[in-house]
PDB file of C-alpha atoms in Angstrom:
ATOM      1  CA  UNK A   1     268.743 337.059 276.536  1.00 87.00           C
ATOM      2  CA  UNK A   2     265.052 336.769 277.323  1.00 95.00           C
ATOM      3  CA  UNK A   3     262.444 335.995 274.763  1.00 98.00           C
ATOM      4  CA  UNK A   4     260.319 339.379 273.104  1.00 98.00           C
ATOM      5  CA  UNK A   5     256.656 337.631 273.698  1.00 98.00           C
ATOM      6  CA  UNK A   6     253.492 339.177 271.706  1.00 98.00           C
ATOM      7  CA  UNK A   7     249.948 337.814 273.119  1.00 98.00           C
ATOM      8  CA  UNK A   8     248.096 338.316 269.961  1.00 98.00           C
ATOM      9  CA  UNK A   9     244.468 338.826 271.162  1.00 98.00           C
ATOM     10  CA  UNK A  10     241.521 339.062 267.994  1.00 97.00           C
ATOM     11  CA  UNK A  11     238.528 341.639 269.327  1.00 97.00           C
ATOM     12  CA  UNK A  12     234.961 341.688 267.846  1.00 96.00           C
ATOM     13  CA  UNK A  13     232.542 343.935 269.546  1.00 96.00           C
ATOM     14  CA  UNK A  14     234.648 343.385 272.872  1.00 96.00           C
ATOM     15  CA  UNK A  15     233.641 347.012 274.967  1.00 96.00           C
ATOM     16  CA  UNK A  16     232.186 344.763 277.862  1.00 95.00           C
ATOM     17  CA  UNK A  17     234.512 342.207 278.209  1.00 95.00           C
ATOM     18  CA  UNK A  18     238.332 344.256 276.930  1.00 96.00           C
ATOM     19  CA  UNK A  19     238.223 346.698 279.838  1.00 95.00           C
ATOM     20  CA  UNK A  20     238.407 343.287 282.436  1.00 95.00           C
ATOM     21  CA  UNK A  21     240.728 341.233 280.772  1.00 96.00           C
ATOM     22  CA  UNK A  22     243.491 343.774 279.022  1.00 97.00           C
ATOM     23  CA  UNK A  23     244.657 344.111 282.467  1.00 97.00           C
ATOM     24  CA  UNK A  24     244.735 339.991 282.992  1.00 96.00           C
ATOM     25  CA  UNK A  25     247.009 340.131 280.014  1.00 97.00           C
ATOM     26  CA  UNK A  26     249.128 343.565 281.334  1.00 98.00           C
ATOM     27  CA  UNK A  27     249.744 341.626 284.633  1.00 98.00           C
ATOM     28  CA  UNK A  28     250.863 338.219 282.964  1.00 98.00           C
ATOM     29  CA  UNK A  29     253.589 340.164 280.799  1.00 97.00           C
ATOM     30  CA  UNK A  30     254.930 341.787 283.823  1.00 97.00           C
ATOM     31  CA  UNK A  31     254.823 338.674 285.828  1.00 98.00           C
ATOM     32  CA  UNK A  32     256.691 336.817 283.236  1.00 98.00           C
ATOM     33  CA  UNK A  33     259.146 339.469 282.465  1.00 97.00           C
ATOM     34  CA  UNK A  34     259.960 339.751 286.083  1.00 97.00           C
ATOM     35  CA  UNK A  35     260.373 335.618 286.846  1.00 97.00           C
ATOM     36  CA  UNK A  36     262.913 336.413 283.883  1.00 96.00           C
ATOM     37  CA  UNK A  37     261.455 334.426 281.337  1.00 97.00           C
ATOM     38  CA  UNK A  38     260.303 336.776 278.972  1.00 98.00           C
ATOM     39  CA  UNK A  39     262.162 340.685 277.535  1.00 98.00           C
ATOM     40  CA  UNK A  40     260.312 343.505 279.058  1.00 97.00           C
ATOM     41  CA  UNK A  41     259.766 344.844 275.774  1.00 97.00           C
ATOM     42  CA  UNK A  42     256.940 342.300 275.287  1.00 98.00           C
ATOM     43  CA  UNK A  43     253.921 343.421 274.434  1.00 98.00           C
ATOM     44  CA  UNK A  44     249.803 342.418 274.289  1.00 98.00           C
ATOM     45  CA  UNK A  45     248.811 342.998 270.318  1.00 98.00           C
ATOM     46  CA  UNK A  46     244.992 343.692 270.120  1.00 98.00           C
ATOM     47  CA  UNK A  47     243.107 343.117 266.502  1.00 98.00           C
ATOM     48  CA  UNK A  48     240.651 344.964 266.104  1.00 98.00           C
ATOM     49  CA  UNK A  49     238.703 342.869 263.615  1.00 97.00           C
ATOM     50  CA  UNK A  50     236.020 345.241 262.225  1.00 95.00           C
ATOM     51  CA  UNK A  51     233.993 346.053 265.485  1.00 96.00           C
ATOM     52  CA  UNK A  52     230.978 347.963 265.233  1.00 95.00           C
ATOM     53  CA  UNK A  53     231.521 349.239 269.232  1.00 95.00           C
ATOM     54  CA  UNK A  54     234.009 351.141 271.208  1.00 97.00           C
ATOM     55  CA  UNK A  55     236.412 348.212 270.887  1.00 97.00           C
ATOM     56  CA  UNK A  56     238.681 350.253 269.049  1.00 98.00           C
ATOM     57  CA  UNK A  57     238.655 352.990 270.771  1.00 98.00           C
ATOM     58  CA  UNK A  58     239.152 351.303 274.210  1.00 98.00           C
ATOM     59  CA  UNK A  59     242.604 349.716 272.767  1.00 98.00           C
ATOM     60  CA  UNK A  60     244.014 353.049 271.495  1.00 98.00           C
ATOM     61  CA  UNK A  61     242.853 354.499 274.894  1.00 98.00           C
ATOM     62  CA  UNK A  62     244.998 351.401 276.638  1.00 98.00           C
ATOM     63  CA  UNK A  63     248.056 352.363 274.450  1.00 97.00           C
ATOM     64  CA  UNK A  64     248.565 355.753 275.255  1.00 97.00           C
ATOM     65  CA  UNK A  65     248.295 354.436 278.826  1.00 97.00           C
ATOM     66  CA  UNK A  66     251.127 351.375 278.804  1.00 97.00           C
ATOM     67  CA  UNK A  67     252.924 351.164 275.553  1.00 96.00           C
ATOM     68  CA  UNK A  68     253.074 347.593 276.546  1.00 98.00           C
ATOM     69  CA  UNK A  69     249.616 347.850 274.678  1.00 98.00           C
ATOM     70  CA  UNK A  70     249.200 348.224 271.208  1.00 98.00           C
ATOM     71  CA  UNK A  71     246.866 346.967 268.838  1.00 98.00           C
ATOM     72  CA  UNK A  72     245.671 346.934 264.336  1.00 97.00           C
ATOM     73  CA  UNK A  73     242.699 348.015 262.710  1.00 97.00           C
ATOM     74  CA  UNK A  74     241.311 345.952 259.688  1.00 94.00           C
ATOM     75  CA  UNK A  75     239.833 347.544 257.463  1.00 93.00           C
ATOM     76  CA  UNK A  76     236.595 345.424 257.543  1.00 94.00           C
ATOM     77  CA  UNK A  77     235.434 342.642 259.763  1.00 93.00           C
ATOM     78  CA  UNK A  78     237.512 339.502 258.156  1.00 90.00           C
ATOM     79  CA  UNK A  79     236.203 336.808 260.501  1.00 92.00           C
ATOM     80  CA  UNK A  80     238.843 335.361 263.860  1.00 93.00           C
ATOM     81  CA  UNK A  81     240.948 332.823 261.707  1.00 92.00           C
ATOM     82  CA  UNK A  82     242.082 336.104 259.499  1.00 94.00           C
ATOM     83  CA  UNK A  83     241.690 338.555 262.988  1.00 95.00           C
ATOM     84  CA  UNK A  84     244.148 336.208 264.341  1.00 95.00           C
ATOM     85  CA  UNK A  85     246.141 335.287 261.373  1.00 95.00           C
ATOM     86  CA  UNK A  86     246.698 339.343 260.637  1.00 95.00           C
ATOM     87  CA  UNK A  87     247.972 339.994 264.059  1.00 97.00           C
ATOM     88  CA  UNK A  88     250.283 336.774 263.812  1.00 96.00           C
ATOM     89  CA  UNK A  89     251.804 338.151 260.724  1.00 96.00           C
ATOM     90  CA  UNK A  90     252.407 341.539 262.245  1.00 96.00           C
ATOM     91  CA  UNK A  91     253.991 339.690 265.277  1.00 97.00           C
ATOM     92  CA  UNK A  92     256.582 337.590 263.518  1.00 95.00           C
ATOM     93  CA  UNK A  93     259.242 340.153 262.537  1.00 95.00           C
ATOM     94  CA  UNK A  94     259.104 341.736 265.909  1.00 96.00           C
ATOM     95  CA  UNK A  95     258.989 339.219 268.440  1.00 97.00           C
ATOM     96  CA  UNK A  96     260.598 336.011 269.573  1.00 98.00           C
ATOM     97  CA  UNK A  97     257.370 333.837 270.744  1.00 98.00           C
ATOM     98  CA  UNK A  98     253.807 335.079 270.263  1.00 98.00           C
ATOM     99  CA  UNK A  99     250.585 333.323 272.075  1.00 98.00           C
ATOM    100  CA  UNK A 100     247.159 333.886 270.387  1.00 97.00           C
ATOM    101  CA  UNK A 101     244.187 333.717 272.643  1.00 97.00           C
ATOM    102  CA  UNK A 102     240.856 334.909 272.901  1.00 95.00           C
ATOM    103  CA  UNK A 103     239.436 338.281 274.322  1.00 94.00           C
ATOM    104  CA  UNK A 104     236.405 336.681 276.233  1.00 91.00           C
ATOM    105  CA  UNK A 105     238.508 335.583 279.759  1.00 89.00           C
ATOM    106  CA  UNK A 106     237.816 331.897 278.821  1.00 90.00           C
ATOM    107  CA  UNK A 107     241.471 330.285 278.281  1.00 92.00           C
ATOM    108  CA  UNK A 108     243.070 330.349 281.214  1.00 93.00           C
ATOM    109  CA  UNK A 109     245.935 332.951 281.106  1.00 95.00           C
ATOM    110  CA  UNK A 110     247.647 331.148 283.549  1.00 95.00           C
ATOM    111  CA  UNK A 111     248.573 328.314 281.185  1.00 96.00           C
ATOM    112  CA  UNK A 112     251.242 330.755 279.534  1.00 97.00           C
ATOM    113  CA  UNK A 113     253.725 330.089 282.161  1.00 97.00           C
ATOM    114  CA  UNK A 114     254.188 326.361 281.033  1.00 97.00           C
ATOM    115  CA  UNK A 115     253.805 327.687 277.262  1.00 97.00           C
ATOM    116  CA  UNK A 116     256.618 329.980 277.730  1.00 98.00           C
ATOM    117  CA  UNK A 117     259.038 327.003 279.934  1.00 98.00           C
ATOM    118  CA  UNK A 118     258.324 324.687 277.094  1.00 98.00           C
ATOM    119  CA  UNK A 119     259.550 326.996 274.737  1.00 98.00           C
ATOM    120  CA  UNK A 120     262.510 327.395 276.831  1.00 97.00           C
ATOM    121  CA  UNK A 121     262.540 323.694 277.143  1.00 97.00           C
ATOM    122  CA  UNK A 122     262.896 323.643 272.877  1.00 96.00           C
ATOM    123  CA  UNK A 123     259.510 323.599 271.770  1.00 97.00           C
ATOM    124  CA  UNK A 124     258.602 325.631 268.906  1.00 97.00           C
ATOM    125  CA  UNK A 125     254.926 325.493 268.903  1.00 96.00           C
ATOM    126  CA  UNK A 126     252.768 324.330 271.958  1.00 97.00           C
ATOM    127  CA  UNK A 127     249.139 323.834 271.935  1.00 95.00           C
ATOM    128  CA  UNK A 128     246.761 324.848 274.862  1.00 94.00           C
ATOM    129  CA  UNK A 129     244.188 321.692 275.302  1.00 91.00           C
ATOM    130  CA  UNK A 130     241.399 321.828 277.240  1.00 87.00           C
ATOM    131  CA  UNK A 131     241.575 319.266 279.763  1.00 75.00           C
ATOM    132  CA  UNK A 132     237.588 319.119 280.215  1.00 65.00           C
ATOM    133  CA  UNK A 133     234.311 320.819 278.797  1.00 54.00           C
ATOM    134  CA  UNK A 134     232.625 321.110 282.017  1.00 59.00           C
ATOM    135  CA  UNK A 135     231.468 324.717 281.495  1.00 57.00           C
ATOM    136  CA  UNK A 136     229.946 323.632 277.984  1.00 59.00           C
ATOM    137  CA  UNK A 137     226.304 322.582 277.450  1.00 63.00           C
ATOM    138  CA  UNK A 138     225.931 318.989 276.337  1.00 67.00           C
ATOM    139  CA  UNK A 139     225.081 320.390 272.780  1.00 65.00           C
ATOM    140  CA  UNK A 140     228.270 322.298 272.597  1.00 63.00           C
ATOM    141  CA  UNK A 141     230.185 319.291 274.180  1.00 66.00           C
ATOM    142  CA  UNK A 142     228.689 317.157 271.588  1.00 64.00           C
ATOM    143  CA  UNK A 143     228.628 318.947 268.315  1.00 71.00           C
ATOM    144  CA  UNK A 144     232.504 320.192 269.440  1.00 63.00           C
ATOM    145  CA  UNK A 145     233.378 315.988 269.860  1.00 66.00           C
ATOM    146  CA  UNK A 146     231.850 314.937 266.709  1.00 69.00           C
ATOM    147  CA  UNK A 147     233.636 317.717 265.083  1.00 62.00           C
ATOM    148  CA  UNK A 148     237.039 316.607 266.173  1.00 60.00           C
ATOM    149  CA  UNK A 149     236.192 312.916 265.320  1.00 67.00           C
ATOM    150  CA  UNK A 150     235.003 313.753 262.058  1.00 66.00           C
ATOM    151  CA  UNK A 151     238.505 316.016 261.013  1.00 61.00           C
ATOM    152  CA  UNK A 152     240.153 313.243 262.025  1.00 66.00           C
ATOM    153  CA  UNK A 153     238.243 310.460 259.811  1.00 59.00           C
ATOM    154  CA  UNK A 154     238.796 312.924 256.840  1.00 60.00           C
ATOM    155  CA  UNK A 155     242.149 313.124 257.566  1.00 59.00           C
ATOM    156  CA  UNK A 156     242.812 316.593 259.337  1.00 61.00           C
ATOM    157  CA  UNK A 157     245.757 316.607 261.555  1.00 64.00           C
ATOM    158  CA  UNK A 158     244.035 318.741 264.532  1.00 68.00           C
ATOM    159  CA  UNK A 159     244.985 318.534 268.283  1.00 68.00           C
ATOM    160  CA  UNK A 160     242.040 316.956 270.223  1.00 70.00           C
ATOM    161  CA  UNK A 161     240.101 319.943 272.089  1.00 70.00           C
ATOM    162  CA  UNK A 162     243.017 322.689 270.944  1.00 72.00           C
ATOM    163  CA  UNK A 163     241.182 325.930 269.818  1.00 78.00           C
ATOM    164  CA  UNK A 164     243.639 328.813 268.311  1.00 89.00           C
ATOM    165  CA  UNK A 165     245.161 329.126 271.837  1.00 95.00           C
ATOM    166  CA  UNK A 166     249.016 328.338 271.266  1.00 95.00           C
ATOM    167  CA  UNK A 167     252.637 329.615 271.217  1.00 97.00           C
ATOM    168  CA  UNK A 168     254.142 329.639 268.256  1.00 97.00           C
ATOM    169  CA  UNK A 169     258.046 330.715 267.635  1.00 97.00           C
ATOM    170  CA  UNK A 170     258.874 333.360 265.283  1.00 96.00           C
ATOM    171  CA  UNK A 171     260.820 330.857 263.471  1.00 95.00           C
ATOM    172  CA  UNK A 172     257.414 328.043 263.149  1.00 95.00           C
ATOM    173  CA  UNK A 173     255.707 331.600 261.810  1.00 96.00           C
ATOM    174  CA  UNK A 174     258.089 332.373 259.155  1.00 95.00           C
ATOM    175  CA  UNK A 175     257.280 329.099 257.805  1.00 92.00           C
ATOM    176  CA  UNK A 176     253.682 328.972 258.035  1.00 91.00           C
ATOM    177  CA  UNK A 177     253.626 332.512 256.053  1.00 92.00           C
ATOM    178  CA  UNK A 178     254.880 330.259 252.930  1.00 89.00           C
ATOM    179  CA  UNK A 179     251.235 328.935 252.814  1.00 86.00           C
ATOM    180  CA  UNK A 180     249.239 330.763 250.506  1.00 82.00           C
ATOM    181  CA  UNK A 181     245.772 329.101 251.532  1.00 78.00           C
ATOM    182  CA  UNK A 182     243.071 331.452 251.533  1.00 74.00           C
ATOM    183  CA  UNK A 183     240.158 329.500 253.811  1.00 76.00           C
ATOM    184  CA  UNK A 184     242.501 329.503 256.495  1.00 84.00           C
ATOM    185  CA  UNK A 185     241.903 326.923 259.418  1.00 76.00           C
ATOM    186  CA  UNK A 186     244.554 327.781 261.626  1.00 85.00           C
ATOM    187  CA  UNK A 187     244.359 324.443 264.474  1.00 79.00           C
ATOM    188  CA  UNK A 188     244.548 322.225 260.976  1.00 75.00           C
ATOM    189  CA  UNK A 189     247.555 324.314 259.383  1.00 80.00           C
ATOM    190  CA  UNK A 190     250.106 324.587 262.362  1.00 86.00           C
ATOM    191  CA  UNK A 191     250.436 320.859 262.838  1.00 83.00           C
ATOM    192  CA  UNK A 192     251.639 320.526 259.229  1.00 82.00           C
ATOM    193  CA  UNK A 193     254.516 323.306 259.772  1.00 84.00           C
ATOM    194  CA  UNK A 194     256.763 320.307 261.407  1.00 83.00           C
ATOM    195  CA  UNK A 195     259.107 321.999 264.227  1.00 91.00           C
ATOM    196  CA  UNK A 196     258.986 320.466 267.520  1.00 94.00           C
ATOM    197  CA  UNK A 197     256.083 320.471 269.645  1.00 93.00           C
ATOM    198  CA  UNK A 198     254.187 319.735 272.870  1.00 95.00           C
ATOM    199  CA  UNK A 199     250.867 320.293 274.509  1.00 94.00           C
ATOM    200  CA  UNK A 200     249.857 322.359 277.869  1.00 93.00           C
ATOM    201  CA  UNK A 201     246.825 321.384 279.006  1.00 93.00           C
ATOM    202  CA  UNK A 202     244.145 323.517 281.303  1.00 90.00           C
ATOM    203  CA  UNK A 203     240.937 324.287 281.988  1.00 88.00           C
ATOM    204  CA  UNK A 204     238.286 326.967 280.533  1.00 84.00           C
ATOM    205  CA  UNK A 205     236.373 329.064 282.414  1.00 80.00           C
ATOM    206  CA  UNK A 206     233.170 331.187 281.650  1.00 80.00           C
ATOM    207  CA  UNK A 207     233.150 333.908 279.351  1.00 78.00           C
ATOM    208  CA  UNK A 208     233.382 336.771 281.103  1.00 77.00           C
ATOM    209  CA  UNK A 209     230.983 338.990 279.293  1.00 71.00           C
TER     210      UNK A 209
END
């Protein structure tokens, strides 16, 4: 029996960039579910984390289109580790796998298809690494590598160059909802879960919008 996979996808202020890449995400949920690796009833889980545009309008718009589309409202903009965390936690009792990743077209989508086969393969969580920072200014490339070296001189146990783009099992998420932190850092929490895991690495594009 195939997999139920939920992309979890955090949106803040996203009109420009949603109506381009929803359908990226529509079209890599098909294309799974018809290699056979994932259940059609998988489905692309916006979170709608407080916008002030037409973001949320523009995903209930999408679900009455495809239910394969379907999205939450916070209340209140929480911030992405919490926009991400929130749809995570609405994921876990309905799914078998879910993969966060960003709105903005950056991550590419492509790298699901490994995700998914090591999951198959026995992995429980899998971290998407960039395998370069050639899009990024030498500022950002900079300030992101000293931040990595200094998490791991105080100790943090962070995948080099992993963001919040991952699979994660149902099973690793029932776990990680046992933590009761409240200033969440998601790419420093999963490691310390345990379960199996493995990297997929790829490269990032421009943001789309």
């Amino acid at each position: 029996m195939q997999p139920i996979l939920y992309i979890v996808i955090p949106c803040y202020n996203e009109e420009k960039v949603l109506p381009i890449t929803a359908p990226m995400f529509l079209k890599k949920i098909n294309d799974l579910s018809a290699a056979g690796k994932i259940s059609p009833d998988s489905r692309v889980l916006f979170v709608n984390d407080g916008s002030r545009d037409t973001t949320w309008k523009i995903i209930t718009d999408l679900s009455k289109a495809d239910p394969h589309y379907i999205g939450i409202c916070q209340s209140r903009n929480r911030g992405h580790q919490n926009a991400v965390l929130a749809g995570l936690m609405e994921a876990k009792d309905r799914c078998d796998i879910t993969i966060s990743i960003d709105c903005d077209g950056q991550d590419d989508i492509n790298a699901m298809d490994a995700m998914v086969d090591e999951y198959l393969s026995g992995a429980e969580i899998v971290y998407g690494v960039r395998s370069k920072r050639d899009t990024d200014t030498f500022f950002k490339r900079f300030t992101a590598e000293s931040f990595y070296k200094l998490m791991k001189w105080m100790g943090a146990d962070t995948v080099y160059n992993h963001a919040d783009y991952r699979l994660v099992s149902s099973r690793a998420l029932k776990e990680f909802a046992n933590f009761k932190e409240v200033n969440i850092f998601l790419r420093g929490m999963f490691p310390l879960v345990g379960f199996k895991s493995t990297c997929v690495y790829y490269e990032r594009h421009e943001r789309i919008a």
